[in-house]
PDB file of C-alpha atoms in Angstrom:
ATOM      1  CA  UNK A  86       4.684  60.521  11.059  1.00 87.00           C
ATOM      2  CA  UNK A  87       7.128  63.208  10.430  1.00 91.00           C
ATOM      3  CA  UNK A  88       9.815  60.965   9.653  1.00 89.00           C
ATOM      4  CA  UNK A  89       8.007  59.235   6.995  1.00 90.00           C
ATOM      5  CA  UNK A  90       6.879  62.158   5.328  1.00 88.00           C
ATOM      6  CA  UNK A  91      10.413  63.675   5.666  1.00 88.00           C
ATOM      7  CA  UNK A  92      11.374  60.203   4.199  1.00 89.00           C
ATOM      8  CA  UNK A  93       9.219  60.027   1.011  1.00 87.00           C
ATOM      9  CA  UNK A  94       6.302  58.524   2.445  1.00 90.00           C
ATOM     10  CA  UNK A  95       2.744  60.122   1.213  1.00 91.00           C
ATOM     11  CA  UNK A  96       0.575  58.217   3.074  1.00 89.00           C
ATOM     12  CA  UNK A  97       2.867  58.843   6.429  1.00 90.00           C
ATOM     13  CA  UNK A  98      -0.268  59.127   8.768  1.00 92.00           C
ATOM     14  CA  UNK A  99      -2.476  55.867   8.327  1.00 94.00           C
ATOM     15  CA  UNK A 100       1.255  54.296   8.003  1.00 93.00           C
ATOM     16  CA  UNK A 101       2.843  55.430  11.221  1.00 93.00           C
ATOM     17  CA  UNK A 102      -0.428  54.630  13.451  1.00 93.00           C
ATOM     18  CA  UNK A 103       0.263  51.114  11.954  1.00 94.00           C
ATOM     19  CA  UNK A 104       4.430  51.134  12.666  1.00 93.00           C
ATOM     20  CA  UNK A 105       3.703  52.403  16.518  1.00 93.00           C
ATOM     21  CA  UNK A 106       0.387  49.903  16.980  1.00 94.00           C
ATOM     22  CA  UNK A 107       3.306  47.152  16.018  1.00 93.00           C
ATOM     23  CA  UNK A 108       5.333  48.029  18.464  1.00 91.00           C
ATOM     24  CA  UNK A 109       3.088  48.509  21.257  1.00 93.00           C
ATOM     25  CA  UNK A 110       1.700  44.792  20.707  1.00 93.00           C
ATOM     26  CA  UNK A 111       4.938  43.399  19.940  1.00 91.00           C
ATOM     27  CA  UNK A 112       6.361  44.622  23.440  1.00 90.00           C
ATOM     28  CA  UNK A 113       3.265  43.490  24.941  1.00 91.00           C
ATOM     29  CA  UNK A 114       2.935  40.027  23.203  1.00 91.00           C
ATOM     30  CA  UNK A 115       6.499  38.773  22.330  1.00 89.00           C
ATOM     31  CA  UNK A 116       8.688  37.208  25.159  1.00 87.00           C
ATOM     32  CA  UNK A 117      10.261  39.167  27.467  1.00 87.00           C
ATOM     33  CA  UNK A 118      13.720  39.110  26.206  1.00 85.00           C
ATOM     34  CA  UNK A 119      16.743  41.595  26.941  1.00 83.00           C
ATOM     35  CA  UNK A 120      18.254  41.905  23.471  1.00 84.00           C
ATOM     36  CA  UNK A 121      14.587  43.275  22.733  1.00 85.00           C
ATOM     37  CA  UNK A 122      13.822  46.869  21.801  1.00 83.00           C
ATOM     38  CA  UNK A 123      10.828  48.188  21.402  1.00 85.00           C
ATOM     39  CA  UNK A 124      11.826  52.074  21.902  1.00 85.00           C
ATOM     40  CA  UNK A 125      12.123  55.346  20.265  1.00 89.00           C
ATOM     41  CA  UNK A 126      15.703  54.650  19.081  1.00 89.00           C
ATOM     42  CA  UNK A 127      14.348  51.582  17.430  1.00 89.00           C
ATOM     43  CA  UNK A 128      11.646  52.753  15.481  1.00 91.00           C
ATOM     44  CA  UNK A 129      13.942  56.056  14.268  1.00 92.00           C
ATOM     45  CA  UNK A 130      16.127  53.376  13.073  1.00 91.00           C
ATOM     46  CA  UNK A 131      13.452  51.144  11.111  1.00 92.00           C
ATOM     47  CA  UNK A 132      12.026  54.717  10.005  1.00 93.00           C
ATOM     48  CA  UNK A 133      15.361  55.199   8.130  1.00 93.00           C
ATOM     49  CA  UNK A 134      15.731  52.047   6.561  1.00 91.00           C
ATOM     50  CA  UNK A 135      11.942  52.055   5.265  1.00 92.00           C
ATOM     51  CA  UNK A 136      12.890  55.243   3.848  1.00 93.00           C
ATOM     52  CA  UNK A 137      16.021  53.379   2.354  1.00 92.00           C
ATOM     53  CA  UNK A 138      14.176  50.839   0.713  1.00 89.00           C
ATOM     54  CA  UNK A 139      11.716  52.966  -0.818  1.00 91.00           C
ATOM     55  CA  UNK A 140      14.052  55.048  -2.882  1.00 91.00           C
ATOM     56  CA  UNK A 141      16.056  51.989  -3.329  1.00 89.00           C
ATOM     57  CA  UNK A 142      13.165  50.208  -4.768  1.00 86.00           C
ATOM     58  CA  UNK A 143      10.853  52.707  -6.041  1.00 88.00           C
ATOM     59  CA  UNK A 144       8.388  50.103  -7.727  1.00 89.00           C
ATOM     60  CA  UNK A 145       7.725  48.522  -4.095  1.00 88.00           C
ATOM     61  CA  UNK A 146       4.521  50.209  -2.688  1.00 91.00           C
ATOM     62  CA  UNK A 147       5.084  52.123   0.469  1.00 92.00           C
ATOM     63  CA  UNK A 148       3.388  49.307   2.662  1.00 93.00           C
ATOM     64  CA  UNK A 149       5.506  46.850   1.359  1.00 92.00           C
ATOM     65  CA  UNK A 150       8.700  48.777   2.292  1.00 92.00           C
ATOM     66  CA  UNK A 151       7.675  49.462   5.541  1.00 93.00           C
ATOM     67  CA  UNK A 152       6.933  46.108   6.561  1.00 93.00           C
ATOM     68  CA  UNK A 153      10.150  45.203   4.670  1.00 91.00           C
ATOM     69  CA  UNK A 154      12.205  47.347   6.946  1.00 92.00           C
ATOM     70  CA  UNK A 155      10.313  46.023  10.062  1.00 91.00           C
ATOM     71  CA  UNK A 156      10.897  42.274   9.379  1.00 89.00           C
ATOM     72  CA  UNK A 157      14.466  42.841   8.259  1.00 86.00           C
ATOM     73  CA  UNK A 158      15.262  44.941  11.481  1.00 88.00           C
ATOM     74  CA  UNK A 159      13.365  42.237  14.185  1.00 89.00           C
ATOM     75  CA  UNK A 160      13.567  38.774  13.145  1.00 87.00           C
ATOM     76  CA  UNK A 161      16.833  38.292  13.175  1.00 84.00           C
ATOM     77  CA  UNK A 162      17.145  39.027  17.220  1.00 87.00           C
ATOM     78  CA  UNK A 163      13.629  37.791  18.028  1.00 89.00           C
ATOM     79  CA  UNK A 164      13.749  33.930  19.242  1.00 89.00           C
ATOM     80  CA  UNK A 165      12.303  31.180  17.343  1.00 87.00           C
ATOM     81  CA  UNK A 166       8.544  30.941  19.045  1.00 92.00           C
ATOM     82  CA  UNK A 167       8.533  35.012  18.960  1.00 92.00           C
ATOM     83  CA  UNK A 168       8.670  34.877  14.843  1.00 91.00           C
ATOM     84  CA  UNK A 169       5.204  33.486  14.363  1.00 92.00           C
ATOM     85  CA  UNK A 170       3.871  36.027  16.741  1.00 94.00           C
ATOM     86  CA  UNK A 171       5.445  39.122  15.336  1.00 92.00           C
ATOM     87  CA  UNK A 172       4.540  37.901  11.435  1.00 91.00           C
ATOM     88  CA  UNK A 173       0.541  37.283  12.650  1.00 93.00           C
ATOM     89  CA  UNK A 174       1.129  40.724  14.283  1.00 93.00           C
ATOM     90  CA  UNK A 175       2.297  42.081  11.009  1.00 92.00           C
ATOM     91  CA  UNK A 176      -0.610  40.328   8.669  1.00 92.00           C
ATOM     92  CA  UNK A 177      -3.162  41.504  11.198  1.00 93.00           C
ATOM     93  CA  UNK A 178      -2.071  45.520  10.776  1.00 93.00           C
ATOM     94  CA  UNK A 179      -1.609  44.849   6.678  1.00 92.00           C
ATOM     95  CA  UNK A 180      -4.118  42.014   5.951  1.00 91.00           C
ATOM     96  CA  UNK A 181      -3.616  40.595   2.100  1.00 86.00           C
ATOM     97  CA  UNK A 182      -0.449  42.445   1.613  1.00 85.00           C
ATOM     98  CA  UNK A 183       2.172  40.082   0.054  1.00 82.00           C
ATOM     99  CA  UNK A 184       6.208  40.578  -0.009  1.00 76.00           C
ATOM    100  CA  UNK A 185       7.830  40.217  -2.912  1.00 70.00           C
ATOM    101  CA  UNK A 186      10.645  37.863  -2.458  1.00 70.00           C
ATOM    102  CA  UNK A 187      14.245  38.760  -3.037  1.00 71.00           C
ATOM    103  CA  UNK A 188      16.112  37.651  -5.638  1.00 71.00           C
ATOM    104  CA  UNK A 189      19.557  36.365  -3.570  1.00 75.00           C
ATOM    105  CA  UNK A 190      21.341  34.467  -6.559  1.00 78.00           C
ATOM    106  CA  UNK A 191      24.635  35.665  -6.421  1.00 85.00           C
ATOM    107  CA  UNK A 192      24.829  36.054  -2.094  1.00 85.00           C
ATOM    108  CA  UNK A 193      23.684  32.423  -2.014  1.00 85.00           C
ATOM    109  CA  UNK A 194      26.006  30.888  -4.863  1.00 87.00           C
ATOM    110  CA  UNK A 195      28.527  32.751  -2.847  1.00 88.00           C
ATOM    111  CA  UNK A 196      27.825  31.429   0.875  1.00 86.00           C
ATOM    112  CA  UNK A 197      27.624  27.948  -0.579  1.00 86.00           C
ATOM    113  CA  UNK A 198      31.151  28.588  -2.082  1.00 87.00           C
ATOM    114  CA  UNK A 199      32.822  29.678   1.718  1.00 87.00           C
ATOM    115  CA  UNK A 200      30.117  26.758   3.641  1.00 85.00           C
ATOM    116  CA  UNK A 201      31.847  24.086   1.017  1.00 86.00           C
ATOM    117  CA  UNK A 202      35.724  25.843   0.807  1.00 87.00           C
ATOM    118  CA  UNK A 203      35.468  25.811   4.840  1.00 82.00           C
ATOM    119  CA  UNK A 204      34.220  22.323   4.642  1.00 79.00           C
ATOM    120  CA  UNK A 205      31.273  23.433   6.764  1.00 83.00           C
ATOM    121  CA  UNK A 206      27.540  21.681   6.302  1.00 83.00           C
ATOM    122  CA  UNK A 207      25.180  23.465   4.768  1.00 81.00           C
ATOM    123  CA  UNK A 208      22.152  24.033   6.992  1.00 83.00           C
ATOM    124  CA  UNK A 209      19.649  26.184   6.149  1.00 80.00           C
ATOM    125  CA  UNK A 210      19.108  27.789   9.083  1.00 82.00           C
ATOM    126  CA  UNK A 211      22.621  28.984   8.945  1.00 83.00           C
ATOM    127  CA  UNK A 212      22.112  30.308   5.473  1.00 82.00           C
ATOM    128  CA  UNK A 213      18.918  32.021   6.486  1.00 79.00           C
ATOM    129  CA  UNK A 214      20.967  33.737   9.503  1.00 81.00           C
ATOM    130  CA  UNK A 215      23.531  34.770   7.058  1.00 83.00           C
ATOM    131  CA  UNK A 216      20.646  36.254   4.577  1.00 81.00           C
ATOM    132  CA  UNK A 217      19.540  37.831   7.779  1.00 76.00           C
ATOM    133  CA  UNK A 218      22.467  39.798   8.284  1.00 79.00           C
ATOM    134  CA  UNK A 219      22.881  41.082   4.707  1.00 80.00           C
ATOM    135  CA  UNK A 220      19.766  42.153   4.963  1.00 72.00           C
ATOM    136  CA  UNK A 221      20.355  44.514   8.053  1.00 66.00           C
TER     137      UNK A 221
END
């Protein structure tokens, strides 16, 4: 709670019951997987980029930010059956919130370039694992 308000957030206490509810039943739910982390350091971390986001993007509300900063942080390292799970855990603790979706133009013109000057195949899951990254 005190990060959020020390990161611009004014409604830091219904906000950071939510963040710590989502990581209780996200370490209890999800897979048990090593690369996993669930912890204090981990939610400091997501803390900081909400924070980020929201001065970055000041006409995003703060829910949206939040949950921004949580999806961007976990699904890249969660495994494919644990995404479902985690975004039904995330529409359950903000029901009829809906993220905006970035505008990646100029990243995506520019992967296409390297996938077709390395002579690679574009597959979109490899795209959407590069978005991933940039995104983190």
């Amino acid at each position: 709670e005190v990060i959020l308000f020390s990161e611009g957030y004014k409604a830091a206490r219904p906000l950071s019951l939510k963040i710590t509810q989502l990581f209780k039943l996200s370490s209890e739910q999800l897979s048990p997987q090593d690369h996993y982390d669930f912890g204090m350091r981990a939610l400091k971390s997501i803390l900081v980029m909400a924070g980020g986001l929201k001065r970055g993007n000041p006409h995003l509300t703060e829910e949206v930010s939040l949950i921004r900063a949580c999806r961007d942080a976990n699904i890249p390292k969660f495994v494919a059956p644990d995404i479902p799970l985690f975004n039904g855990i995330l529409a359950d603790l903000f029901p009829g919130i809906e993220l905006p979706s970035h505008d990646y133009g100029e990243l995506q013109s520019a992967i296409n370039l390297m996938i077709d000057n390395g002579l690679f195949q574009h597959v979109s899951t490899f795209n959407l694992k590069i978005t991933q990254l940039y995104e983190t």
